């Protein structure tokens, strides 16, 4: 009877390895919000062109102000462009930055992003 109980117990209860228990769940590249995407860059992505994946080619936000709470949450402000033209000459808060999987950015456009950025440690980096 004891052997039958032990065999049934081993089939029902799963044994976990230490690596499985301590493994953190990571988000894929397509499941990050805009703050998570640009927070790893110098100045937290200030000066980047950001746009939703569904927008047309000339529609984007030009990030001018960043208020970062941590690596996942924050607020962004910038200028809105439609068809390559400035919509309003006033800085506006960018809506929906915490929505996951919707945003992309472009840091290689030298019209909006400086080609060289100064890092906190005094070094410089190229975006191109």
PDB file of N, CA, C and O in Angstrom, residues 34 38 59-60 65 77 88 107 111 117 119:
ATOM      1  N   UNK A  34       6.414  51.905 -24.286  1.00  0.00           N
ATOM      2  CA  UNK A  34       7.364  52.873 -24.840  1.00  0.00           C
ATOM      3  C   UNK A  34       8.437  53.262 -23.832  1.00  0.00           C
ATOM      4  O   UNK A  34       9.609  53.423 -24.193  1.00  0.00           O
ATOM      5  N   UNK A  38      12.657  52.905 -24.591  1.00  0.00           N
ATOM      6  CA  UNK A  38      13.632  53.998 -24.737  1.00  0.00           C
ATOM      7  C   UNK A  38      14.366  54.345 -23.458  1.00  0.00           C
ATOM      8  O   UNK A  38      15.278  55.160 -23.483  1.00  0.00           O
ATOM      9  N   UNK A  59       3.800  60.168 -39.665  1.00  0.00           N
ATOM     10  CA  UNK A  59       3.139  60.458 -38.387  1.00  0.00           C
ATOM     11  C   UNK A  59       4.023  59.962 -37.239  1.00  0.00           C
ATOM     12  O   UNK A  59       4.355  58.792 -37.180  1.00  0.00           O
ATOM     13  N   UNK A  60       4.380  60.868 -36.328  1.00  0.00           N
ATOM     14  CA  UNK A  60       5.227  60.485 -35.201  1.00  0.00           C
ATOM     15  C   UNK A  60       5.209  61.578 -34.144  1.00  0.00           C
ATOM     16  O   UNK A  60       4.687  62.674 -34.356  1.00  0.00           O
ATOM     17  N   UNK A  65      10.608  66.037 -23.689  1.00  0.00           N
ATOM     18  CA  UNK A  65      10.692  66.054 -22.228  1.00  0.00           C
ATOM     19  C   UNK A  65      10.360  64.662 -21.711  1.00  0.00           C
ATOM     20  O   UNK A  65       9.436  64.016 -22.200  1.00  0.00           O
ATOM     21  N   UNK A  77       6.632  63.943 -23.122  1.00  0.00           N
ATOM     22  CA  UNK A  77       6.036  65.080 -23.803  1.00  0.00           C
ATOM     23  C   UNK A  77       6.801  65.304 -25.094  1.00  0.00           C
ATOM     24  O   UNK A  77       7.993  64.999 -25.187  1.00  0.00           O
ATOM     25  N   UNK A  88       1.024  71.080 -33.978  1.00  0.00           N
ATOM     26  CA  UNK A  88       0.876  72.238 -33.093  1.00  0.00           C
ATOM     27  C   UNK A  88       2.262  72.632 -32.598  1.00  0.00           C
ATOM     28  O   UNK A  88       3.059  71.779 -32.270  1.00  0.00           O
ATOM     29  N   UNK A 107      15.947  56.316 -33.735  1.00  0.00           N
ATOM     30  CA  UNK A 107      16.981  57.193 -33.189  1.00  0.00           C
ATOM     31  C   UNK A 107      18.038  57.521 -34.226  1.00  0.00           C
ATOM     32  O   UNK A 107      19.039  58.144 -33.913  1.00  0.00           O
ATOM     33  N   UNK A 111      17.630  64.562 -38.369  1.00  0.00           N
ATOM     34  CA  UNK A 111      16.838  65.795 -38.320  1.00  0.00           C
ATOM     35  C   UNK A 111      16.243  66.020 -36.932  1.00  0.00           C
ATOM     36  O   UNK A 111      15.966  67.158 -36.554  1.00  0.00           O
ATOM     37  N   UNK A 117      25.643  61.425 -28.599  1.00  0.00           N
ATOM     38  CA  UNK A 117      25.050  61.694 -27.286  1.00  0.00           C
ATOM     39  C   UNK A 117      26.123  61.604 -26.212  1.00  0.00           C
ATOM     40  O   UNK A 117      26.994  60.737 -26.268  1.00  0.00           O
ATOM     41  N   UNK A 119      27.180  60.609 -22.569  1.00  0.00           N
ATOM     42  CA  UNK A 119      26.758  59.688 -21.525  1.00  0.00           C
ATOM     43  C   UNK A 119      27.056  60.266 -20.149  1.00  0.00           C
ATOM     44  O   UNK A 119      27.804  61.243 -20.012  1.00  0.00           O
TER      45      UNK A 119
END
